[in-house]
Amino acid sequence: MTWPTEIRAGGKRLECAGFGPAPDKAPTLVLLHEGLGSLALWRDFPQRLADATGWGVFVWSRAGYGRSEAAELPRPLDYMTREAVDVLPEVLDAIGFRRGVLMGHSDGATIAAEYAGSVEDFRVRGLVLMAPHFFTEAGGLASIAEAKAAFASGGLREKMAKYHDDPEATFRGWNDAWLAPGFRDWHVGEVIDYWRVPCLAIQGADDQYGSLDQIREIESRSYAPVDTVILPGVKHAPQSEAPEAVLEAVAEFCARLARIEAAEPELA
């Protein structure tokens, strides 16, 4: 099989791309982007990840992002849960996912975490979560409010227009949900209690959108093994601010999963 450039999931047309071996040839790392991300905004990271691991890497833009079909606004306050439970299963089936790891950044990390804790899918053998969030924090909400001001001033809007068909809708879908009064009580940490696969948690020590309490939530709640990488001097985007460290950590994590799987005895 070959990687598709378009799939349908959640009733929407979604742009996508694959790097390295297809799911019928090797395990797959499925990349889930951040709240203002897209396929293109991963830049060269997916190819470098495929080269570093020898695994396939699949990337797509969620509805309302990049060149994918528009999403309905306003987004519901549980939009990440809906992406995890309603849309991600269709994405994985659409690409013929067989086994591998969900790797998310920011909102994408939360979606991956929710999937692992809500959907029984034995194809998922591990999680890589970069800058995940499981609950709101005053500092993170303040940074999101600052982003709103940056968008209104035009600078952020112009940058986003390079990567999204409708930057206004993309920004509002994310920013309006996070700054809604009802979102202050948002908390999905309980999904961690139901993980049954190892997790690699990566966060910048200077992340402006979330404190290390988000990582501690994982460490204190997960029954499955957790590896943690905290990157000094790094803010919210480890994959672009410290790509070599992230690639090394993920490659070792995937290699360890492969060794464990190879050592498991076959069931008669």
Backbone as CSV, one residue per row, in Angstrom:
resi,resn,N_x,N_y,N_z,CA_x,CA_y,CA_z,C_x,C_y,C_z
1,MET,0.838,-1.190,0.000,0.000,0.000,0.000,0.882,1.254,0.000
2,THR,0.290,2.361,-0.398,0.986,3.649,-0.363,0.221,4.599,0.553
3,TRP,0.893,5.618,1.017,0.267,6.580,1.917,-0.762,7.427,1.165
4,PRO,-1.937,7.647,1.742,-2.913,8.535,1.104,-2.527,10.002,1.302
5,THR,-3.063,10.866,0.482,-2.889,12.312,0.644,-4.172,12.975,1.125
6,GLU,-5.237,12.181,1.205,-6.529,12.669,1.671,-7.302,11.509,2.257
7,ILE,-7.983,11.723,3.366,-8.873,10.716,3.938,-10.156,11.407,4.355
8,ARG,-11.160,10.607,4.699,-12.385,11.146,5.295,-12.538,10.536,6.681
9,ALA,-12.788,11.387,7.650,-13.005,10.936,9.026,-13.832,12.000,9.726
10,GLY,-14.743,11.564,10.584,-15.621,12.511,11.246,-16.498,13.264,10.275
11,GLY,-16.740,12.681,9.108,-17.571,13.327,8.102,-16.877,14.450,7.351
12,LYS,-15.542,14.562,7.471,-14.805,15.657,6.855,-13.683,15.134,5.963
13,ARG,-13.357,15.942,4.962,-12.181,15.661,4.132,-10.956,16.210,4.845
14,LEU,-9.941,15.372,5.026,-8.759,15.765,5.781,-7.501,15.555,4.935
15,GLU,-6.654,16.590,4.848,-5.371,16.432,4.172,-4.453,15.576,5.048
16,CYS,-3.586,14.809,4.423,-2.697,13.950,5.194,-1.463,13.612,4.382
17,ALA,-0.488,13.046,5.041,0.746,12.617,4.384,1.395,11.523,5.214
18,GLY,2.147,10.676,4.555,2.882,9.631,5.238,4.349,9.672,4.857
19,PHE,5.197,9.226,5.765,6.639,9.228,5.555,7.183,7.868,5.983
20,GLY,8.154,7.359,5.227,8.713,6.067,5.585,7.769,4.937,5.215
21,PRO,8.007,3.744,5.796,7.223,2.564,5.424,5.747,2.674,5.809
22,ALA,4.888,2.129,4.971,3.447,2.122,5.206,3.095,1.149,6.335
23,PRO,1.856,1.211,6.863,1.478,0.376,8.011,1.590,-1.126,7.792
24,ASP,1.566,-1.586,6.547,1.707,-3.023,6.311,3.167,-3.465,6.263
25,LYS,4.093,-2.504,6.408,5.516,-2.819,6.338,6.248,-2.633,7.661
26,ALA,5.747,-1.747,8.523,6.440,-1.433,9.780,5.443,-0.775,10.729
27,PRO,5.793,-0.676,12.019,4.931,0.066,12.939,4.806,1.530,12.490
28,THR,3.780,2.197,13.000,3.485,3.563,12.578,3.437,4.508,13.775
29,LEU,4.090,5.639,13.625,3.941,6.754,14.564,2.894,7.688,13.988
30,VAL,1.836,7.912,14.730,0.742,8.778,14.286,0.885,10.124,14.999
31,LEU,1.127,11.191,14.238,1.373,12.507,14.812,0.096,13.336,14.875
32,LEU,-0.199,13.864,16.066,-1.375,14.710,16.275,-0.895,16.115,16.644
33,HIS,-1.302,17.099,15.840,-0.753,18.449,15.982,-1.410,19.249,17.104
34,GLU,-0.795,20.388,17.401,-1.246,21.282,18.464,-2.500,22.056,18.077
35,GLY,-2.948,22.928,18.994,-4.199,23.660,18.800,-4.208,24.647,17.670
36,LEU,-3.056,25.108,17.207,-2.965,25.970,16.035,-2.072,25.341,14.968
37,GLY,-1.874,24.040,15.038,-0.966,23.355,14.130,-1.644,22.855,12.863
38,SER,-0.870,22.151,12.069,-1.360,21.553,10.827,-0.297,20.603,10.312
39,LEU,-0.610,19.915,9.236,0.355,19.020,8.605,1.640,19.779,8.269
40,ALA,1.508,20.911,7.588,2.683,21.655,7.122,3.521,22.198,8.263
41,LEU,2.900,22.508,9.381,3.634,23.118,10.484,4.546,22.129,11.215
42,TRP,4.437,20.834,10.922,5.424,19.892,11.437,6.757,20.039,10.703
43,ARG,6.709,20.713,9.550,7.883,20.961,8.724,8.619,19.653,8.405
44,ASP,9.923,19.558,8.677,10.661,18.354,8.296,10.690,17.308,9.401
45,PHE,10.011,17.568,10.506,10.085,16.656,11.646,9.563,15.253,11.324
46,PRO,8.438,15.095,10.606,7.964,13.729,10.320,8.988,12.890,9.538
47,GLN,9.632,13.492,8.534,10.629,12.740,7.777,11.826,12.387,8.655
48,ARG,12.254,13.324,9.477,13.381,13.052,10.370,13.021,11.972,11.382
49,LEU,11.772,11.962,11.810,11.317,10.946,12.760,11.296,9.569,12.104
50,ALA,10.834,9.506,10.862,10.847,8.234,10.134,12.280,7.732,9.950
51,ASP,13.193,8.651,9.631,14.596,8.264,9.448,15.212,7.775,10.764
52,ALA,14.862,8.425,11.867,15.463,8.098,13.164,14.961,6.777,13.723
53,THR,13.711,6.432,13.425,13.100,5.242,14.025,13.026,4.046,13.083
54,GLY,12.984,4.305,11.786,12.738,3.230,10.828,11.269,2.874,10.732
55,TRP,10.429,3.594,11.462,8.987,3.375,11.433,8.341,4.298,10.403
56,GLY,7.104,3.979,10.052,6.316,4.905,9.264,5.802,6.026,10.152
57,VAL,5.558,7.179,9.556,5.023,8.334,10.274,3.845,8.890,9.484
58,PHE,2.706,9.005,10.140,1.505,9.530,9.488,1.095,10.839,10.141
59,VAL,0.768,11.829,9.310,0.410,13.163,9.773,-0.839,13.629,9.042
60,TRP,-1.707,14.333,9.728,-2.852,14.946,9.058,-3.244,16.233,9.776
61,SER,-4.020,17.046,9.065,-4.599,18.258,9.653,-6.025,17.948,10.069
62,ARG,-6.351,18.203,11.320,-7.714,17.987,11.775,-8.662,18.955,11.076
63,ALA,-9.941,18.664,11.105,-10.937,19.540,10.480,-10.813,20.950,11.051
64,GLY,-10.811,21.938,10.148,-10.662,23.324,10.575,-9.224,23.800,10.594
65,TYR,-8.282,22.932,10.187,-6.856,23.266,10.201,-6.243,23.027,8.824
66,GLY,-5.168,23.761,8.545,-4.431,23.539,7.319,-5.316,23.619,6.101
67,ARG,-5.216,22.588,5.248,-6.022,22.534,4.021,-7.173,21.541,4.146
68,SER,-7.463,21.109,5.364,-8.586,20.202,5.575,-9.904,20.963,5.545
69,GLU,-10.981,20.211,5.452,-12.307,20.819,5.405,-12.596,21.585,6.699
70,ALA,-13.394,22.632,6.585,-13.695,23.496,7.731,-14.465,22.736,8.805
71,ALA,-14.314,23.208,10.043,-15.065,22.656,11.174,-16.158,23.642,11.572
72,GLU,-17.191,23.119,12.212,-18.266,23.983,12.672,-17.821,24.745,13.912
73,LEU,-18.194,26.017,13.979,-17.902,26.863,15.136,-19.194,27.289,15.803
74,PRO,-19.172,27.558,17.113,-18.014,27.405,17.992,-17.724,25.932,18.299
75,ARG,-16.481,25.653,18.570,-16.139,24.287,18.954,-16.725,24.001,20.340
76,PRO,-17.236,22.797,20.548,-17.708,22.443,21.892,-16.533,22.386,22.860
77,LEU,-16.798,22.631,24.129,-15.714,22.669,25.096,-15.059,21.302,25.293
78,ASP,-15.717,20.244,24.883,-15.121,18.907,24.953,-14.589,18.461,23.585
79,TYR,-14.138,19.435,22.784,-13.726,19.114,21.414,-12.575,18.114,21.356
80,MET,-11.673,18.149,22.326,-10.563,17.189,22.299,-11.056,15.770,22.568
81,THR,-12.010,15.630,23.475,-12.598,14.316,23.744,-13.310,13.789,22.506
82,ARG,-14.034,14.658,21.830,-14.747,14.228,20.619,-13.764,13.808,19.532
83,GLU,-12.669,14.541,19.387,-11.657,14.145,18.405,-11.102,12.763,18.736
84,ALA,-10.876,12.514,20.026,-10.300,11.238,20.446,-11.257,10.082,20.238
85,VAL,-12.490,10.259,20.632,-13.448,9.153,20.658,-14.179,8.967,19.336
86,ASP,-14.482,10.073,18.653,-15.313,9.989,17.448,-14.514,10.016,16.143
87,VAL,-13.422,10.758,16.100,-12.719,10.973,14.834,-11.466,10.120,14.707
88,LEU,-10.634,10.081,15.742,-9.365,9.358,15.640,-9.537,7.883,15.271
89,PRO,-10.542,7.162,15.783,-10.699,5.770,15.346,-10.885,5.652,13.832
90,GLU,-11.611,6.592,13.236,-11.822,6.564,11.792,-10.541,6.894,11.035
91,VAL,-9.729,7.802,11.589,-8.443,8.129,10.963,-7.552,6.893,10.929
92,LEU,-7.439,6.201,12.055,-6.573,5.027,12.126,-7.051,3.927,11.181
93,ASP,-8.349,3.727,11.109,-8.882,2.713,10.200,-8.651,3.103,8.738
94,ALA,-8.757,4.405,8.449,-8.620,4.881,7.061,-7.229,4.629,6.500
95,ILE,-6.211,4.607,7.365,-4.842,4.394,6.877,-4.389,2.949,7.031
96,GLY,-5.285,2.094,7.509,-4.902,0.698,7.704,-3.908,0.516,8.832
97,PHE,-4.057,1.311,9.879,-3.152,1.239,11.038,-3.180,-0.166,11.626
98,ARG,-1.988,-0.721,11.856,-1.876,-2.074,12.391,-1.289,-2.110,13.791
99,ARG,-0.231,-1.362,13.992,0.366,-1.273,15.328,1.299,-0.072,15.338
100,GLY,1.454,0.518,16.520,2.353,1.661,16.600,2.087,2.531,17.801
101,VAL,2.456,3.791,17.672,2.451,4.740,18.780,1.715,6.008,18.376
102,LEU,0.900,6.531,19.281,0.287,7.839,19.092,1.217,8.883,19.689
103,MET,1.583,9.880,18.889,2.500,10.927,19.335,1.847,12.278,19.105
104,GLY,1.514,12.971,20.196,0.820,14.236,20.064,1.558,15.382,20.707
105,HIS,1.244,16.587,20.235,1.806,17.815,20.784,0.672,18.716,21.262
106,SER,0.723,19.150,22.524,-0.247,20.090,23.092,-1.662,19.509,22.985
107,ASP,-2.586,20.174,22.275,-3.925,19.600,22.104,-3.845,18.181,21.559
108,GLY,-2.935,17.963,20.612,-2.788,16.631,20.030,-2.346,15.600,21.042
109,ALA,-1.525,16.013,22.006,-1.111,15.100,23.068,-2.298,14.729,23.947
110,THR,-3.137,15.709,24.225,-4.322,15.435,25.032,-5.262,14.488,24.309
111,ILE,-5.441,14.686,23.008,-6.301,13.801,22.219,-5.752,12.372,22.242
112,ALA,-4.447,12.228,22.058,-3.827,10.894,22.114,-4.024,10.259,23.477
113,ALA,-3.841,11.053,24.537,-4.012,10.547,25.904,-5.438,10.104,26.146
114,GLU,-6.385,10.882,25.639,-7.797,10.518,25.820,-8.153,9.257,25.044
115,TYR,-7.586,9.106,23.864,-7.848,7.898,23.097,-7.368,6.668,23.866
116,ALA,-6.142,6.736,24.376,-5.570,5.591,25.081,-6.354,5.246,26.340
117,GLY,-7.000,6.234,26.938,-7.751,5.985,28.152,-9.228,5.745,27.950
118,SER,-9.700,5.874,26.708,-11.143,5.782,26.453,-11.520,4.716,25.432
119,VAL,-10.600,4.389,24.529,-10.893,3.469,23.433,-10.002,2.242,23.569
120,GLU,-10.596,1.064,23.578,-9.808,-0.166,23.643,-9.278,-0.478,22.251
121,ASP,-7.992,-0.284,22.065,-7.378,-0.494,20.761,-5.999,-1.111,20.984
122,PHE,-5.914,-2.418,20.792,-4.672,-3.132,21.068,-3.591,-2.852,20.023
123,ARG,-3.960,-2.137,18.967,-2.950,-1.744,17.978,-2.020,-0.672,18.528
124,VAL,-2.516,0.124,19.485,-1.718,1.196,20.077,-0.817,0.597,21.144
125,ARG,0.505,0.658,20.926,1.460,0.015,21.832,2.153,1.010,22.763
126,GLY,1.958,2.313,22.519,2.597,3.310,23.374,2.135,4.714,23.038
127,LEU,2.513,5.651,23.905,2.167,7.067,23.739,3.432,7.910,23.859
128,VAL,3.534,8.934,23.016,4.536,9.980,23.188,3.771,11.292,23.288
129,LEU,3.839,11.928,24.438,3.060,13.139,24.692,4.003,14.315,24.915
130,MET,3.954,15.290,24.013,4.772,16.489,24.142,3.890,17.653,24.592
131,ALA,4.253,18.257,25.709,3.519,19.405,26.255,2.020,19.127,26.365
132,PRO,1.655,17.998,26.992,0.224,17.683,27.114,-0.443,18.576,28.146
133,HIS,-1.755,18.675,28.067,-2.490,19.347,29.147,-3.708,18.516,29.508
134,PHE,-3.916,18.404,30.815,-5.021,17.625,31.350,-5.987,18.482,32.166
135,PHE,-5.575,19.700,32.474,-6.409,20.637,33.222,-5.917,22.047,32.926
136,THR,-6.755,23.028,33.180,-6.368,24.414,32.931,-5.526,24.950,34.081
137,GLU,-4.651,25.891,33.734,-3.815,26.577,34.719,-3.866,28.073,34.422
138,ALA,-3.767,28.881,35.459,-3.865,30.329,35.287,-2.809,30.853,34.314
139,GLY,-1.581,30.337,34.425,-0.512,30.794,33.549,-0.774,30.455,32.095
140,GLY,-1.269,29.246,31.860,-1.579,28.845,30.493,-2.698,29.675,29.892
141,LEU,-3.734,29.930,30.666,-4.842,30.745,30.175,-4.392,32.173,29.889
142,ALA,-3.466,32.689,30.703,-2.933,34.031,30.452,-2.176,34.065,29.126
143,SER,-1.419,33.013,28.822,-0.694,32.952,27.548,-1.656,32.845,26.375
144,ILE,-2.756,32.141,26.563,-3.758,32.037,25.504,-4.438,33.381,25.278
145,ALA,-4.657,34.132,26.342,-5.207,35.484,26.201,-4.220,36.389,25.460
146,GLU,-2.932,36.226,25.717,-1.912,36.993,24.997,-1.935,36.651,23.509
147,ALA,-2.164,35.368,23.194,-2.254,34.963,21.795,-3.429,35.649,21.112
148,LYS,-4.523,35.824,21.843,-5.685,36.514,21.288,-5.327,37.946,20.903
149,ALA,-4.572,38.626,21.749,-4.142,39.991,21.453,-3.199,40.010,20.248
150,ALA,-2.307,39.007,20.163,-1.379,38.939,19.034,-2.122,38.697,17.728
151,PHE,-3.182,37.926,17.772,-3.969,37.681,16.567,-4.712,38.935,16.151
152,ALA,-5.266,39.641,17.125,-6.016,40.867,16.823,-5.116,41.937,16.218
153,SER,-3.845,41.952,16.610,-2.925,42.970,16.110,-2.462,42.680,14.688
154,GLY,-2.683,41.484,14.212,-2.382,41.147,12.824,-1.168,40.286,12.604
155,GLY,-0.198,40.330,13.483,1.028,39.564,13.257,0.804,38.067,13.208
156,LEU,0.104,37.549,14.197,-0.162,36.115,14.242,-1.106,35.707,13.113
157,ARG,-2.068,36.556,12.809,-3.006,36.255,11.721,-2.245,36.065,10.402
158,GLU,-1.286,36.945,10.134,-0.531,36.864,8.888,0.304,35.590,8.833
159,LYS,0.903,35.199,9.949,1.684,33.965,9.988,0.794,32.743,9.751
160,MET,-0.370,32.733,10.381,-1.269,31.590,10.253,-1.841,31.460,8.851
161,ALA,-1.984,32.574,8.150,-2.547,32.548,6.800,-1.682,31.751,5.825
162,LYS,-0.412,31.557,6.153,0.475,30.760,5.305,0.167,29.276,5.394
163,TYR,-0.485,28.866,6.480,-0.649,27.440,6.749,-2.093,26.969,6.859
164,HIS,-3.045,27.898,6.961,-4.448,27.529,7.145,-5.323,28.236,6.115
165,ASP,-6.283,27.510,5.557,-7.195,28.106,4.581,-7.996,29.257,5.177
166,ASP,-8.403,29.099,6.435,-9.202,30.132,7.100,-8.594,30.401,8.470
167,PRO,-7.568,31.254,8.547,-6.887,31.479,9.824,-7.800,32.030,10.909
168,GLU,-8.783,32.821,10.529,-9.721,33.374,11.513,-10.489,32.250,12.204
169,ALA,-11.039,31.335,11.411,-11.814,30.235,11.980,-10.919,29.288,12.767
170,THR,-9.726,29.034,12.261,-8.799,28.151,12.974,-8.463,28.728,14.339
171,PHE,-8.135,30.011,14.377,-7.763,30.626,15.647,-8.946,30.672,16.603
172,ARG,-10.093,31.108,16.123,-11.264,31.233,17.001,-11.694,29.881,17.544
173,GLY,-11.603,28.840,16.724,-12.016,27.521,17.182,-11.243,27.081,18.406
174,TRP,-9.958,27.391,18.419,-9.101,27.034,19.554,-9.218,28.048,20.690
175,ASN,-9.006,29.322,20.368,-8.905,30.354,21.391,-10.233,30.590,22.114
176,ASP,-11.323,30.606,21.376,-12.624,30.851,22.012,-12.979,29.748,22.995
177,ALA,-12.628,28.497,22.641,-12.938,27.386,23.544,-12.124,27.500,24.834
178,TRP,-10.831,27.737,24.701,-9.973,27.788,25.887,-10.291,28.971,26.797
179,LEU,-10.762,30.073,26.228,-11.055,31.258,27.045,-12.519,31.352,27.462
180,ALA,-13.314,30.341,27.095,-14.714,30.320,27.533,-14.778,30.128,29.048
181,PRO,-15.678,30.823,29.744,-15.756,30.686,31.209,-15.898,29.244,31.668
182,GLY,-16.674,28.446,30.949,-16.882,27.063,31.349,-15.656,26.191,31.236
183,PHE,-14.656,26.645,30.471,-13.473,25.824,30.262,-12.520,25.859,31.450
184,ARG,-12.704,26.806,32.343,-11.811,26.897,33.502,-11.874,25.649,34.364
185,ASP,-12.987,24.943,34.332,-13.158,23.730,35.137,-12.808,22.458,34.366
186,TRP,-12.288,22.603,33.157,-11.967,21.447,32.322,-10.863,20.617,32.971
187,HIS,-11.062,19.303,33.025,-10.080,18.402,33.630,-10.325,17.001,33.083
188,VAL,-9.321,16.413,32.446,-9.476,15.068,31.876,-8.404,14.114,32.402
189,GLY,-7.815,14.437,33.535,-6.753,13.610,34.084,-7.162,12.180,34.362
190,GLU,-8.455,11.945,34.530,-8.898,10.587,34.862,-8.613,9.588,33.750
191,VAL,-8.426,10.063,32.497,-8.155,9.099,31.418,-6.827,8.385,31.643
192,ILE,-5.910,9.040,32.347,-4.600,8.423,32.601,-4.758,7.140,33.410
193,ASP,-5.766,7.097,34.267,-5.985,5.918,35.113,-6.225,4.657,34.300
194,TYR,-6.644,4.807,33.041,-7.040,3.662,32.227,-6.006,3.289,31.171
195,TRP,-4.872,3.962,31.156,-3.829,3.583,30.207,-3.284,2.209,30.548
196,ARG,-2.992,1.436,29.523,-2.343,0.147,29.710,-1.146,0.002,28.781
197,VAL,-0.604,1.143,28.335,0.569,1.135,27.455,1.600,2.122,28.000
198,PRO,2.888,1.916,27.724,3.915,2.841,28.204,3.761,4.232,27.596
199,CYS,4.278,5.218,28.304,4.205,6.608,27.856,5.574,7.268,27.968
200,LEU,5.928,8.037,26.963,7.068,8.944,27.012,6.505,10.357,27.055
201,ALA,6.746,11.078,28.148,6.246,12.440,28.319,7.403,13.417,28.160
202,ILE,7.229,14.389,27.273,8.274,15.363,26.962,7.722,16.766,27.172
203,GLN,8.474,17.592,27.886,8.013,18.962,28.083,9.195,19.911,28.239
204,GLY,9.040,21.114,27.724,10.023,22.158,27.937,9.901,22.704,29.349
205,ALA,11.026,22.938,29.992,11.001,23.457,31.365,10.398,24.842,31.438
206,ASP,10.420,25.577,30.315,9.905,26.943,30.295,8.605,27.059,29.495
207,ASP,7.872,25.965,29.400,6.602,25.958,28.647,5.661,27.037,29.186
208,GLN,5.242,27.941,28.299,4.380,29.045,28.721,2.905,28.673,28.782
209,TYR,2.568,27.489,28.267,1.164,27.081,28.252,0.823,26.038,29.316
210,GLY,1.818,25.499,29.971,1.538,24.495,30.995,2.744,24.272,31.886
211,SER,2.499,24.092,33.160,3.593,23.847,34.108,3.929,22.365,34.142
212,LEU,4.963,22.026,34.896,5.345,20.627,35.046,4.329,19.830,35.858
213,ASP,3.337,20.510,36.412,2.244,19.789,37.084,1.497,18.898,36.103
214,GLN,1.505,19.267,34.813,0.849,18.420,33.815,1.581,17.076,33.702
215,ILE,2.902,17.114,33.760,3.689,15.884,33.709,3.535,15.095,35.007
216,ARG,3.485,15.799,36.120,3.305,15.122,37.412,1.961,14.407,37.469
217,GLU,0.970,14.945,36.777,-0.346,14.279,36.716,-0.194,12.897,36.094
218,ILE,0.628,12.802,35.054,0.881,11.511,34.411,1.624,10.580,35.366
219,GLU,2.682,11.088,35.958,3.527,10.253,36.822,2.767,9.726,38.034
220,SER,1.839,10.510,38.553,1.122,10.110,39.762,-0.074,9.203,39.477
221,ARG,-0.553,9.187,38.231,-1.784,8.455,37.945,-1.599,7.211,37.093
222,SER,-0.538,7.139,36.299,-0.408,6.037,35.346,0.028,4.746,36.027
223,TYR,-0.693,3.671,35.738,-0.291,2.337,36.188,0.750,1.747,35.247
224,ALA,0.793,2.239,34.025,1.754,1.768,33.034,3.069,2.542,33.186
225,PRO,4.168,2.019,32.638,5.460,2.703,32.763,5.443,4.087,32.114
226,VAL,6.131,5.029,32.743,6.234,6.401,32.236,7.694,6.830,32.234
227,ASP,8.171,7.296,31.096,9.486,7.935,30.986,9.244,9.429,30.806
228,THR,10.056,10.244,31.465,9.874,11.691,31.398,11.158,12.353,30.919
229,VAL,11.005,13.282,29.979,12.127,14.085,29.490,11.740,15.554,29.644
230,ILE,12.450,16.268,30.502,12.229,17.701,30.689,13.417,18.429,30.054
231,LEU,13.130,19.333,29.136,14.167,19.981,28.350,14.423,21.400,28.852
232,PRO,15.590,21.667,29.432,15.901,23.006,29.947,15.897,24.051,28.835
233,GLY,15.371,25.231,29.160,15.392,26.338,28.212,14.426,26.216,27.052
234,VAL,13.597,25.187,27.056,12.656,24.952,25.963,11.265,25.378,26.397
235,LYS,10.527,25.988,25.476,9.160,26.434,25.776,8.159,25.375,25.311
236,HIS,7.166,25.775,24.510,6.018,24.908,24.253,6.191,23.944,23.081
237,ALA,7.245,24.099,22.280,7.364,23.269,21.076,8.682,22.508,21.053
238,PRO,8.821,21.449,21.841,10.081,20.693,21.894,10.550,20.195,20.536
239,GLN,9.614,19.799,19.673,10.006,19.220,18.391,10.684,20.225,17.471
240,SER,10.453,21.519,17.654,11.127,22.522,16.839,12.232,23.245,17.599
241,GLU,12.108,23.312,18.937,13.123,24.000,19.734,14.296,23.089,20.109
242,ALA,14.031,21.813,20.267,15.087,20.854,20.625,14.866,19.548,19.865
243,PRO,14.872,19.616,18.528,14.512,18.426,17.744,15.432,17.236,17.953
244,GLU,16.724,17.476,18.119,17.648,16.344,18.262,17.354,15.561,19.537
245,ALA,17.079,16.283,20.628,16.771,15.618,21.892,15.468,14.836,21.790
246,VAL,14.488,15.402,21.114,13.200,14.716,20.960,13.362,13.480,20.079
247,LEU,14.056,13.627,18.966,14.251,12.489,18.068,14.978,11.346,18.767
248,GLU,16.000,11.685,19.538,16.755,10.653,20.260,15.864,9.935,21.275
249,ALA,15.072,10.698,22.027,14.208,10.101,23.048,13.138,9.219,22.420
250,VAL,12.543,9.682,21.332,11.478,8.911,20.691,12.046,7.667,20.030
251,ALA,13.206,7.781,19.393,13.813,6.616,18.749,14.135,5.532,19.781
252,GLU,14.653,5.928,20.939,14.959,4.958,21.989,13.684,4.331,22.535
253,PHE,12.637,5.132,22.713,11.357,4.629,23.206,10.786,3.594,22.238
254,CYS,10.800,3.909,20.947,10.263,2.979,19.954,11.103,1.707,19.870
255,ALA,12.422,1.851,19.965,13.297,0.678,19.922,13.040,-0.230,21.117
256,ARG,12.806,0.377,22.275,12.530,-0.412,23.473,11.200,-1.160,23.333
257,LEU,10.192,-0.486,22.781,8.910,-1.158,22.552,9.086,-2.345,21.609
258,ALA,9.892,-2.146,20.575,10.124,-3.226,19.620,10.845,-4.398,20.282
259,ARG,11.807,-4.096,21.156,12.517,-5.188,21.849,11.582,-5.952,22.767
260,ILE,10.727,-5.233,23.471,9.774,-5.880,24.379,8.828,-6.776,23.589
261,GLU,8.352,-6.251,22.463,7.408,-7.018,21.661,8.073,-8.265,21.080
262,ALA,9.314,-8.132,20.666,10.021,-9.276,20.095,10.288,-10.347,21.138
263,ALA,10.394,-9.961,22.405,10.690,-10.907,23.482,9.450,-11.606,24.001
264,GLU,8.269,-11.061,23.687,7.035,-11.672,24.198,6.793,-13.012,23.521
265,PRO,6.467,-14.048,24.267,6.227,-15.364,23.667,4.931,-15.373,22.863
266,GLU,4.941,-16.128,21.788,3.725,-16.295,20.979,2.714,-17.128,21.743
267,LEU,1.447,-16.713,21.678,0.390,-17.481,22.312,-0.043,-18.599,21.388
268,ALA,-0.192,-19.792,21.934,-0.586,-20.939,21.100,-2.025,-20.800,20.655
